[in-house]
C-alpha cells in the first residue's frame, strides 16, 4: 500500500486532522472526501439540474416508518439498526427489546420481522412496542437520520452508518461487534464525544439506562450538532472535501490523458 501514489478517504479534515496529516507524510496525495454520501448530493445539486439516479439497495426499504416518524415529537425517537451483517441471538434480541420498551422512549427498529414471528415474544413487549415502537425490515437510513423526530441512533458503528449519523448531528449509542466497529465506537465516545459506548453489553437494564442517557444528554446533542456543522462546511463549494474531490477528478482526468 505504501507504493500507492494516492489514498482516498471517506472522512473529512476537521474530523480526523491528525490521521490525515500523518497519512500525508506517507502518501504523495491524500484525498479526504467525506462524508461522501452528502458530498455527492451537493455536487449533483451544484453541477446538474437533473434528478440523481436511485442507488441500489441490499433490501427493500419500508417507507411507512417515515410517516410514523413525521407524527413523533422532535428529537424523541431512538433509531435502532445493526446493519446487514449482525444477526442477534434470541437472548440478545430479548435483552435489547426489553431495554428499549422499558426505557419508555419511542423507537424505530430495523429488524427482520420473520425472525420475530418465529420467536416466543412476551406480551409486555408486544404491548410496549405497539404503544411506543415501530418495527421495519429495512429503512431509508439517510432519510430516517435526517428526520427531526430522531434524537439518537443505536448502531453497530459501521463506518457508513457512523458518517451518516455524524452528518445529521445524531448522537450514537454504540454496540460494535466486528471489523472496524470497535475503533469507530471508541472514536465516537472518547475522541469526538458524540455518543456512548455500550462496550459489548446487551443486558436489558444497561440498554434501558443507556437509551435514556443518549436521548436526554444535552452535552452529547450539542457536540453532535457541532461536528455536523463541520461536516456540512467541508462539503460546501469552498469546503475541504468538495475541493479534494474536485482535485481527485482532475487528477484522474490527467491520468487518462497521459495513458
Short mmCIF file of N, CA and C in Angstrom, two decimals, residues 55-235:
data_model
loop_
_atom_site.label_atom_id
_atom_site.label_comp_id
_atom_site.label_asym_id
_atom_site.label_seq_id
_atom_site.Cartn_x
_atom_site.Cartn_y
_atom_site.Cartn_z
N UNK A 55 -29.84 4.78 -6.02
CA UNK A 55 -28.79 3.78 -5.87
C UNK A 55 -29.39 2.43 -5.52
N UNK A 56 -28.58 1.38 -5.67
CA UNK A 56 -29.05 0.04 -5.36
C UNK A 56 -29.14 -0.19 -3.87
N UNK A 57 -30.05 -1.04 -3.47
CA UNK A 57 -30.23 -1.35 -2.06
C UNK A 57 -30.13 -2.85 -1.84
N UNK A 58 -29.57 -3.24 -0.71
CA UNK A 58 -29.48 -4.65 -0.40
C UNK A 58 -30.84 -5.23 -0.04
N UNK A 59 -31.71 -4.38 0.52
CA UNK A 59 -33.05 -4.83 0.88
C UNK A 59 -34.04 -3.75 0.48
N UNK A 60 -35.29 -4.15 0.36
CA UNK A 60 -36.33 -3.19 0.02
C UNK A 60 -36.65 -2.33 1.23
N UNK A 61 -36.66 -1.02 1.01
CA UNK A 61 -36.94 -0.09 2.11
C UNK A 61 -38.43 -0.05 2.41
N UNK A 62 -38.75 0.15 3.68
CA UNK A 62 -40.13 0.29 4.13
C UNK A 62 -40.34 1.75 4.50
N UNK A 63 -41.00 2.51 3.65
CA UNK A 63 -41.14 3.94 3.86
C UNK A 63 -42.28 4.29 4.81
N UNK A 64 -43.01 3.30 5.27
CA UNK A 64 -44.07 3.58 6.25
C UNK A 64 -43.48 4.15 7.53
N UNK A 65 -42.21 3.86 7.79
CA UNK A 65 -41.58 4.37 9.01
C UNK A 65 -41.42 5.89 8.96
N UNK A 66 -41.28 6.45 7.76
CA UNK A 66 -41.15 7.91 7.63
C UNK A 66 -42.46 8.58 8.03
N UNK A 67 -43.57 7.99 7.61
CA UNK A 67 -44.88 8.52 8.01
C UNK A 67 -45.03 8.47 9.52
N UNK A 68 -44.60 7.37 10.12
CA UNK A 68 -44.66 7.24 11.58
C UNK A 68 -43.78 8.29 12.25
N UNK A 69 -42.57 8.47 11.76
CA UNK A 69 -41.66 9.47 12.34
C UNK A 69 -42.25 10.87 12.26
N UNK A 70 -42.93 11.16 11.17
CA UNK A 70 -43.49 12.50 10.98
C UNK A 70 -44.55 12.84 12.01
N UNK A 71 -45.05 11.84 12.73
CA UNK A 71 -46.06 12.07 13.76
C UNK A 71 -45.48 12.04 15.18
N UNK A 72 -44.14 11.97 15.28
CA UNK A 72 -43.49 11.94 16.59
C UNK A 72 -42.92 13.31 16.94
N UNK A 73 -42.68 13.54 18.21
CA UNK A 73 -42.11 14.80 18.67
C UNK A 73 -40.64 14.92 18.26
N UNK A 74 -40.18 16.15 18.16
CA UNK A 74 -38.79 16.41 17.75
C UNK A 74 -37.81 15.78 18.73
N UNK A 75 -36.78 15.13 18.20
CA UNK A 75 -35.69 14.53 18.97
C UNK A 75 -36.17 13.51 20.01
N UNK A 76 -37.31 12.88 19.75
CA UNK A 76 -37.87 11.96 20.75
C UNK A 76 -37.61 10.49 20.44
N UNK A 77 -37.26 10.16 19.20
CA UNK A 77 -37.19 8.77 18.75
C UNK A 77 -35.75 8.26 18.71
N UNK A 78 -35.56 7.04 19.21
CA UNK A 78 -34.28 6.35 19.05
C UNK A 78 -34.38 5.45 17.83
N UNK A 79 -33.48 5.64 16.88
CA UNK A 79 -33.41 4.78 15.70
C UNK A 79 -32.46 3.63 16.00
N UNK A 80 -32.87 2.40 15.71
CA UNK A 80 -32.07 1.21 16.04
C UNK A 80 -31.81 0.40 14.77
N UNK A 81 -30.54 0.22 14.44
CA UNK A 81 -30.18 -0.62 13.30
C UNK A 81 -28.77 -1.15 13.49
N UNK A 82 -28.60 -2.44 13.30
CA UNK A 82 -27.29 -3.08 13.45
C UNK A 82 -26.70 -3.52 12.11
N UNK A 83 -27.20 -2.95 11.01
CA UNK A 83 -26.63 -3.23 9.70
C UNK A 83 -27.10 -4.54 9.10
N UNK A 84 -26.40 -4.96 8.05
CA UNK A 84 -26.81 -6.14 7.28
C UNK A 84 -26.11 -7.42 7.69
N UNK A 85 -25.07 -7.32 8.50
CA UNK A 85 -24.25 -8.48 8.82
C UNK A 85 -24.61 -9.10 10.16
N UNK A 86 -24.87 -8.26 11.16
CA UNK A 86 -25.08 -8.74 12.53
C UNK A 86 -26.42 -9.49 12.65
N UNK A 87 -26.38 -10.68 13.19
CA UNK A 87 -27.58 -11.46 13.50
C UNK A 87 -27.66 -11.67 15.01
N UNK A 88 -28.68 -11.09 15.61
CA UNK A 88 -28.85 -11.21 17.05
C UNK A 88 -29.32 -12.61 17.42
N UNK A 89 -28.79 -13.13 18.51
CA UNK A 89 -29.31 -14.38 19.06
C UNK A 89 -30.65 -14.09 19.74
N UNK A 90 -31.39 -15.13 20.07
CA UNK A 90 -32.67 -14.93 20.75
C UNK A 90 -32.47 -14.19 22.07
N UNK A 91 -31.44 -14.56 22.81
CA UNK A 91 -31.16 -13.91 24.10
C UNK A 91 -30.84 -12.43 23.90
N UNK A 92 -30.02 -12.10 22.91
CA UNK A 92 -29.69 -10.71 22.64
C UNK A 92 -30.93 -9.93 22.19
N UNK A 93 -31.71 -10.55 21.34
CA UNK A 93 -32.94 -9.92 20.87
C UNK A 93 -33.84 -9.55 22.03
N UNK A 94 -34.04 -10.49 22.97
CA UNK A 94 -34.91 -10.24 24.11
C UNK A 94 -34.35 -9.15 25.03
N UNK A 95 -33.04 -9.16 25.26
CA UNK A 95 -32.44 -8.15 26.13
C UNK A 95 -32.58 -6.75 25.54
N UNK A 96 -32.28 -6.62 24.26
CA UNK A 96 -32.43 -5.32 23.61
C UNK A 96 -33.89 -4.89 23.61
N UNK A 97 -34.77 -5.80 23.30
CA UNK A 97 -36.19 -5.46 23.20
C UNK A 97 -36.75 -5.02 24.56
N UNK A 98 -36.42 -5.76 25.60
CA UNK A 98 -36.86 -5.35 26.94
C UNK A 98 -36.30 -3.98 27.29
N UNK A 99 -35.02 -3.76 27.01
CA UNK A 99 -34.40 -2.48 27.33
C UNK A 99 -35.04 -1.32 26.60
N UNK A 100 -35.33 -1.52 25.32
CA UNK A 100 -35.96 -0.47 24.53
C UNK A 100 -37.35 -0.14 25.06
N UNK A 101 -38.15 -1.16 25.30
CA UNK A 101 -39.51 -0.94 25.80
C UNK A 101 -39.49 -0.30 27.18
N UNK A 102 -38.62 -0.79 28.06
CA UNK A 102 -38.57 -0.29 29.43
C UNK A 102 -37.99 1.12 29.55
N UNK A 103 -37.28 1.57 28.52
CA UNK A 103 -36.74 2.94 28.54
C UNK A 103 -37.84 3.98 28.43
N UNK A 104 -38.99 3.55 27.94
CA UNK A 104 -40.16 4.42 27.74
C UNK A 104 -39.93 5.48 26.68
N UNK A 105 -38.92 5.27 25.83
CA UNK A 105 -38.64 6.18 24.73
C UNK A 105 -39.18 5.58 23.42
N UNK A 106 -39.77 6.41 22.55
CA UNK A 106 -40.20 5.90 21.25
C UNK A 106 -39.00 5.36 20.47
N UNK A 107 -39.19 4.28 19.73
CA UNK A 107 -38.07 3.72 18.98
C UNK A 107 -38.53 3.18 17.63
N UNK A 108 -37.66 3.34 16.65
CA UNK A 108 -37.83 2.77 15.32
C UNK A 108 -36.73 1.74 15.14
N UNK A 109 -37.10 0.47 14.99
CA UNK A 109 -36.14 -0.63 14.99
C UNK A 109 -36.16 -1.34 13.65
N UNK A 110 -35.00 -1.38 13.00
CA UNK A 110 -34.84 -2.15 11.77
C UNK A 110 -34.49 -3.58 12.14
N UNK A 111 -35.42 -4.49 11.89
CA UNK A 111 -35.22 -5.89 12.26
C UNK A 111 -36.09 -6.75 11.35
N UNK A 112 -35.59 -7.90 10.97
CA UNK A 112 -36.35 -8.79 10.09
C UNK A 112 -37.54 -9.38 10.86
N UNK A 113 -38.73 -9.00 10.44
CA UNK A 113 -39.93 -9.41 11.16
C UNK A 113 -40.14 -10.92 11.16
N UNK A 114 -39.65 -11.58 10.10
CA UNK A 114 -39.83 -13.03 10.05
C UNK A 114 -39.07 -13.73 11.17
N UNK A 115 -37.99 -13.11 11.64
CA UNK A 115 -37.25 -13.67 12.76
C UNK A 115 -38.04 -13.55 14.06
N UNK A 116 -38.78 -12.46 14.17
CA UNK A 116 -39.59 -12.25 15.37
C UNK A 116 -40.77 -13.21 15.41
N UNK A 117 -41.37 -13.43 14.25
CA UNK A 117 -42.54 -14.31 14.17
C UNK A 117 -42.22 -15.70 14.68
N UNK A 118 -40.97 -16.12 14.46
CA UNK A 118 -40.56 -17.46 14.87
C UNK A 118 -40.26 -17.55 16.37
N UNK A 119 -40.24 -16.41 17.06
CA UNK A 119 -39.87 -16.40 18.47
C UNK A 119 -41.10 -16.31 19.36
N UNK A 120 -40.89 -16.67 20.61
CA UNK A 120 -41.93 -16.52 21.62
C UNK A 120 -41.76 -15.15 22.26
N UNK A 121 -42.55 -14.18 21.81
CA UNK A 121 -42.42 -12.80 22.26
C UNK A 121 -43.35 -12.54 23.44
N UNK A 122 -42.80 -12.13 24.59
CA UNK A 122 -43.62 -11.83 25.76
C UNK A 122 -44.66 -10.76 25.46
N UNK A 123 -45.81 -10.88 26.06
CA UNK A 123 -46.92 -9.97 25.79
C UNK A 123 -46.58 -8.54 26.14
N UNK A 124 -45.75 -8.33 27.19
CA UNK A 124 -45.42 -6.95 27.58
C UNK A 124 -44.58 -6.25 26.51
N UNK A 125 -43.81 -7.03 25.76
CA UNK A 125 -43.03 -6.43 24.67
C UNK A 125 -43.95 -6.06 23.50
N UNK A 126 -44.91 -6.91 23.22
CA UNK A 126 -45.86 -6.60 22.15
C UNK A 126 -46.64 -5.33 22.48
N UNK A 127 -47.08 -5.21 23.73
CA UNK A 127 -47.85 -4.04 24.15
C UNK A 127 -46.98 -2.78 24.11
N UNK A 128 -45.77 -2.87 24.68
CA UNK A 128 -44.88 -1.72 24.71
C UNK A 128 -44.48 -1.25 23.33
N UNK A 129 -44.27 -2.20 22.41
CA UNK A 129 -43.90 -1.85 21.04
C UNK A 129 -45.07 -1.20 20.32
N UNK A 130 -46.26 -1.71 20.55
CA UNK A 130 -47.44 -1.12 19.93
C UNK A 130 -47.64 0.31 20.41
N UNK A 131 -47.32 0.58 21.66
CA UNK A 131 -47.52 1.92 22.23
C UNK A 131 -46.46 2.92 21.79
N UNK A 132 -45.19 2.46 21.71
CA UNK A 132 -44.10 3.43 21.50
C UNK A 132 -43.13 3.06 20.38
N UNK A 133 -43.27 1.87 19.81
CA UNK A 133 -42.28 1.42 18.85
C UNK A 133 -42.81 1.25 17.44
N UNK A 134 -41.86 1.07 16.51
CA UNK A 134 -42.21 0.80 15.12
C UNK A 134 -41.13 -0.11 14.56
N UNK A 135 -41.51 -1.27 14.02
CA UNK A 135 -40.56 -2.24 13.50
C UNK A 135 -40.66 -2.31 11.98
N UNK A 136 -39.50 -2.32 11.32
CA UNK A 136 -39.46 -2.44 9.86
C UNK A 136 -38.35 -3.41 9.47
N UNK A 137 -38.50 -4.05 8.30
CA UNK A 137 -37.45 -4.93 7.81
C UNK A 137 -36.22 -4.14 7.36
N UNK A 138 -36.45 -3.00 6.78
CA UNK A 138 -35.36 -2.13 6.33
C UNK A 138 -35.92 -0.72 6.21
N UNK A 139 -35.03 0.27 6.19
CA UNK A 139 -35.48 1.66 6.19
C UNK A 139 -34.53 2.52 5.36
N UNK A 140 -35.02 3.65 4.84
CA UNK A 140 -34.15 4.60 4.15
C UNK A 140 -33.32 5.37 5.18
N UNK A 141 -32.19 4.82 5.55
CA UNK A 141 -31.46 5.28 6.74
C UNK A 141 -31.08 6.76 6.69
N UNK A 142 -30.59 7.23 5.56
CA UNK A 142 -30.19 8.63 5.48
C UNK A 142 -31.38 9.54 5.76
N UNK A 143 -32.53 9.18 5.21
CA UNK A 143 -33.74 9.96 5.41
C UNK A 143 -34.24 9.86 6.85
N UNK A 144 -34.11 8.68 7.43
CA UNK A 144 -34.50 8.49 8.83
C UNK A 144 -33.66 9.38 9.74
N UNK A 145 -32.35 9.34 9.57
CA UNK A 145 -31.46 10.12 10.43
C UNK A 145 -31.65 11.62 10.24
N UNK A 146 -32.12 12.02 9.07
CA UNK A 146 -32.36 13.44 8.81
C UNK A 146 -33.71 13.91 9.32
N UNK A 147 -34.56 12.97 9.74
CA UNK A 147 -35.90 13.34 10.21
C UNK A 147 -35.80 14.05 11.56
N UNK A 148 -36.51 15.16 11.75
CA UNK A 148 -36.44 15.93 13.00
C UNK A 148 -36.83 15.13 14.24
N UNK A 149 -37.59 14.05 14.07
CA UNK A 149 -38.04 13.27 15.23
C UNK A 149 -36.94 12.42 15.83
N UNK A 150 -35.88 12.13 15.07
CA UNK A 150 -34.83 11.23 15.53
C UNK A 150 -33.83 11.98 16.40
N UNK A 151 -33.65 11.47 17.63
CA UNK A 151 -32.74 12.12 18.57
C UNK A 151 -31.57 11.26 18.99
N UNK A 152 -31.54 10.00 18.53
CA UNK A 152 -30.44 9.10 18.89
C UNK A 152 -30.41 7.92 17.95
N UNK A 153 -29.25 7.26 17.87
CA UNK A 153 -29.05 6.14 16.96
C UNK A 153 -28.31 5.03 17.68
N UNK A 154 -29.00 3.91 17.93
CA UNK A 154 -28.36 2.70 18.47
C UNK A 154 -27.81 1.92 17.28
N UNK A 155 -26.48 1.86 17.16
CA UNK A 155 -25.85 1.39 15.94
C UNK A 155 -24.69 0.43 16.21
N UNK A 156 -24.38 -0.37 15.20
CA UNK A 156 -23.21 -1.25 15.24
C UNK A 156 -21.92 -0.48 14.98
N UNK A 157 -22.06 0.76 14.54
CA UNK A 157 -20.91 1.64 14.27
C UNK A 157 -20.09 1.21 13.05
N UNK A 158 -20.75 0.66 12.05
CA UNK A 158 -20.11 0.54 10.75
C UNK A 158 -19.79 1.95 10.26
N UNK A 159 -18.76 2.09 9.43
CA UNK A 159 -18.31 3.44 9.08
C UNK A 159 -19.35 4.24 8.31
N UNK A 160 -20.07 3.60 7.39
CA UNK A 160 -21.10 4.32 6.66
C UNK A 160 -22.18 4.85 7.61
N UNK A 161 -22.65 4.00 8.51
CA UNK A 161 -23.67 4.43 9.47
C UNK A 161 -23.14 5.53 10.38
N UNK A 162 -21.89 5.40 10.79
CA UNK A 162 -21.29 6.42 11.65
C UNK A 162 -21.25 7.77 10.96
N UNK A 163 -20.79 7.79 9.70
CA UNK A 163 -20.72 9.04 8.96
C UNK A 163 -22.11 9.62 8.69
N UNK A 164 -23.07 8.77 8.39
CA UNK A 164 -24.43 9.24 8.14
C UNK A 164 -25.01 9.89 9.39
N UNK A 165 -24.72 9.32 10.55
CA UNK A 165 -25.20 9.89 11.80
C UNK A 165 -24.48 11.19 12.12
N UNK A 166 -23.17 11.22 11.87
CA UNK A 166 -22.39 12.44 12.08
C UNK A 166 -22.93 13.58 11.22
N UNK A 167 -23.22 13.28 9.96
CA UNK A 167 -23.68 14.31 9.03
C UNK A 167 -24.99 14.94 9.46
N UNK A 168 -25.82 14.18 10.17
CA UNK A 168 -27.13 14.69 10.60
C UNK A 168 -27.13 15.16 12.05
N UNK A 169 -25.99 15.07 12.72
CA UNK A 169 -25.91 15.56 14.10
C UNK A 169 -26.68 14.71 15.09
N UNK A 170 -26.74 13.39 14.85
CA UNK A 170 -27.48 12.48 15.73
C UNK A 170 -26.51 11.75 16.65
N UNK A 171 -26.64 11.90 17.97
CA UNK A 171 -25.77 11.17 18.91
C UNK A 171 -25.94 9.66 18.76
N UNK A 172 -24.86 8.92 19.00
CA UNK A 172 -24.88 7.47 18.79
C UNK A 172 -24.71 6.69 20.08
N UNK A 173 -25.45 5.61 20.18
CA UNK A 173 -25.27 4.60 21.22
C UNK A 173 -24.65 3.40 20.54
N UNK A 174 -23.40 3.12 20.85
CA UNK A 174 -22.58 2.20 20.05
C UNK A 174 -22.57 0.78 20.61
N UNK A 175 -22.89 -0.18 19.74
CA UNK A 175 -22.81 -1.60 20.09
C UNK A 175 -22.03 -2.31 18.98
N UNK A 176 -20.71 -2.17 18.96
CA UNK A 176 -19.89 -2.75 17.89
C UNK A 176 -19.72 -4.25 18.07
N UNK A 177 -19.43 -4.94 16.96
CA UNK A 177 -19.24 -6.39 17.06
C UNK A 177 -18.09 -6.91 16.20
N UNK A 178 -17.84 -6.32 15.02
CA UNK A 178 -16.83 -6.88 14.13
C UNK A 178 -15.99 -5.78 13.47
N UNK A 179 -14.92 -6.20 12.82
CA UNK A 179 -14.02 -5.38 11.99
C UNK A 179 -13.67 -4.05 12.65
N UNK A 180 -13.94 -2.93 11.93
CA UNK A 180 -13.52 -1.62 12.41
C UNK A 180 -14.50 -1.00 13.40
N UNK A 181 -15.57 -1.70 13.72
CA UNK A 181 -16.63 -1.09 14.53
C UNK A 181 -16.17 -0.71 15.93
N UNK A 182 -15.30 -1.51 16.52
CA UNK A 182 -14.80 -1.22 17.87
C UNK A 182 -14.01 0.08 17.89
N UNK A 183 -13.15 0.26 16.89
CA UNK A 183 -12.37 1.51 16.79
C UNK A 183 -13.29 2.69 16.54
N UNK A 184 -14.25 2.52 15.64
CA UNK A 184 -15.19 3.60 15.35
C UNK A 184 -15.96 4.02 16.60
N UNK A 185 -16.42 3.04 17.37
CA UNK A 185 -17.21 3.34 18.57
C UNK A 185 -16.37 4.05 19.62
N UNK A 186 -15.09 3.69 19.69
CA UNK A 186 -14.20 4.37 20.63
C UNK A 186 -13.99 5.83 20.23
N UNK A 187 -13.85 6.07 18.94
CA UNK A 187 -13.71 7.45 18.46
C UNK A 187 -14.98 8.25 18.76
N UNK A 188 -16.13 7.64 18.50
CA UNK A 188 -17.42 8.31 18.74
C UNK A 188 -17.56 8.71 20.20
N UNK A 189 -17.23 7.81 21.11
CA UNK A 189 -17.48 8.04 22.54
C UNK A 189 -16.36 8.79 23.24
N UNK A 190 -15.10 8.50 22.88
CA UNK A 190 -13.97 9.05 23.63
C UNK A 190 -13.30 10.25 22.96
N UNK A 191 -13.17 10.19 21.64
CA UNK A 191 -12.45 11.26 20.94
C UNK A 191 -13.37 12.39 20.52
N UNK A 192 -14.44 12.06 19.80
CA UNK A 192 -15.33 13.09 19.30
C UNK A 192 -16.42 13.45 20.30
N UNK A 193 -16.68 12.56 21.25
CA UNK A 193 -17.67 12.79 22.32
C UNK A 193 -19.05 13.12 21.75
N UNK A 194 -19.48 12.27 20.82
CA UNK A 194 -20.80 12.44 20.22
C UNK A 194 -21.65 11.18 20.41
N UNK A 195 -21.27 10.38 21.41
CA UNK A 195 -22.04 9.17 21.67
C UNK A 195 -21.53 8.43 22.89
N UNK A 196 -22.17 7.30 23.17
CA UNK A 196 -21.81 6.45 24.30
C UNK A 196 -21.51 5.05 23.80
N UNK A 197 -20.56 4.38 24.45
CA UNK A 197 -20.15 3.03 24.07
C UNK A 197 -20.72 2.01 25.05
N UNK A 198 -21.45 1.05 24.53
CA UNK A 198 -22.04 0.01 25.38
C UNK A 198 -21.03 -1.07 25.74
N UNK A 199 -19.86 -1.04 25.09
CA UNK A 199 -18.78 -2.00 25.38
C UNK A 199 -19.24 -3.46 25.31
N UNK A 200 -20.07 -3.75 24.33
CA UNK A 200 -20.49 -5.12 24.09
C UNK A 200 -21.63 -5.63 24.94
N UNK A 201 -22.10 -4.83 25.90
CA UNK A 201 -23.17 -5.28 26.78
C UNK A 201 -24.53 -5.18 26.09
N UNK A 202 -25.37 -6.19 26.28
CA UNK A 202 -26.75 -6.08 25.82
C UNK A 202 -27.71 -6.51 26.94
N UNK A 203 -27.28 -6.31 28.17
CA UNK A 203 -28.15 -6.54 29.33
C UNK A 203 -29.31 -5.55 29.29
N UNK A 204 -30.50 -6.01 29.55
CA UNK A 204 -31.69 -5.17 29.40
C UNK A 204 -31.65 -3.92 30.27
N UNK A 205 -31.07 -4.03 31.47
CA UNK A 205 -31.00 -2.86 32.35
C UNK A 205 -29.98 -1.84 31.84
N UNK A 206 -28.88 -2.34 31.29
CA UNK A 206 -27.89 -1.45 30.67
C UNK A 206 -28.49 -0.75 29.46
N UNK A 207 -29.19 -1.50 28.63
CA UNK A 207 -29.83 -0.92 27.45
C UNK A 207 -30.82 0.16 27.86
N UNK A 208 -31.67 -0.16 28.81
CA UNK A 208 -32.68 0.80 29.29
C UNK A 208 -32.04 2.10 29.76
N UNK A 209 -31.02 1.99 30.61
CA UNK A 209 -30.39 3.19 31.18
C UNK A 209 -29.61 3.98 30.14
N UNK A 210 -28.92 3.27 29.23
CA UNK A 210 -28.12 3.97 28.24
C UNK A 210 -28.98 4.62 27.16
N UNK A 211 -30.13 4.03 26.86
CA UNK A 211 -31.06 4.66 25.93
C UNK A 211 -31.54 5.99 26.51
N UNK A 212 -31.88 5.99 27.79
CA UNK A 212 -32.29 7.24 28.43
C UNK A 212 -31.16 8.26 28.43
N UNK A 213 -29.95 7.78 28.69
CA UNK A 213 -28.80 8.68 28.72
C UNK A 213 -28.58 9.35 27.36
N UNK A 214 -28.62 8.56 26.30
CA UNK A 214 -28.33 9.11 24.97
C UNK A 214 -29.43 10.07 24.51
N UNK A 215 -30.67 9.80 24.93
CA UNK A 215 -31.79 10.63 24.49
C UNK A 215 -31.96 11.89 25.32
N UNK A 216 -31.33 11.93 26.50
CA UNK A 216 -31.52 13.07 27.40
C UNK A 216 -30.25 13.87 27.65
N UNK A 217 -29.12 13.46 27.06
CA UNK A 217 -27.83 14.11 27.31
C UNK A 217 -27.65 15.31 26.39
N UNK A 218 -27.84 16.50 26.93
CA UNK A 218 -27.76 17.71 26.12
C UNK A 218 -26.34 18.01 25.66
N UNK A 219 -25.34 17.60 26.44
CA UNK A 219 -23.95 17.81 26.03
C UNK A 219 -23.63 17.02 24.76
N UNK A 220 -24.10 15.78 24.70
CA UNK A 220 -23.89 14.97 23.51
C UNK A 220 -24.61 15.56 22.31
N UNK A 221 -25.80 16.07 22.54
CA UNK A 221 -26.56 16.68 21.45
C UNK A 221 -25.83 17.89 20.89
N UNK A 222 -25.27 18.71 21.77
CA UNK A 222 -24.53 19.89 21.31
C UNK A 222 -23.27 19.49 20.56
N UNK A 223 -22.55 18.50 21.10
CA UNK A 223 -21.32 18.04 20.44
C UNK A 223 -21.62 17.46 19.06
N UNK A 224 -22.68 16.65 18.98
CA UNK A 224 -23.06 16.05 17.70
C UNK A 224 -23.45 17.13 16.70
N UNK A 225 -24.13 18.15 17.17
CA UNK A 225 -24.53 19.25 16.29
C UNK A 225 -23.32 20.03 15.80
N UNK A 226 -22.34 20.24 16.67
CA UNK A 226 -21.12 20.96 16.30
C UNK A 226 -20.34 20.20 15.23
N UNK A 227 -20.22 18.88 15.40
CA UNK A 227 -19.49 18.07 14.42
C UNK A 227 -20.24 18.04 13.09
N UNK A 228 -21.56 18.02 13.14
CA UNK A 228 -22.36 18.04 11.91
C UNK A 228 -22.13 19.33 11.13
N UNK A 229 -21.99 20.44 11.84
CA UNK A 229 -21.72 21.72 11.18
C UNK A 229 -20.37 21.69 10.47
N UNK A 230 -19.39 21.04 11.08
CA UNK A 230 -18.07 20.92 10.46
C UNK A 230 -18.15 20.05 9.20
N UNK A 231 -18.94 18.99 9.28
CA UNK A 231 -19.13 18.12 8.11
C UNK A 231 -19.80 18.89 6.98
N UNK A 232 -20.81 19.69 7.32
CA UNK A 232 -21.52 20.48 6.32
C UNK A 232 -20.60 21.50 5.67
N UNK A 233 -19.75 22.12 6.47
CA UNK A 233 -18.81 23.11 5.93
C UNK A 233 -17.85 22.46 4.94
N UNK A 234 -17.45 21.22 5.22
CA UNK A 234 -16.49 20.54 4.36
C UNK A 234 -17.03 20.20 2.99
N UNK A 235 -18.35 20.01 2.87
CA UNK A 235 -18.91 19.60 1.58
C UNK A 235 -19.44 20.78 0.76
#
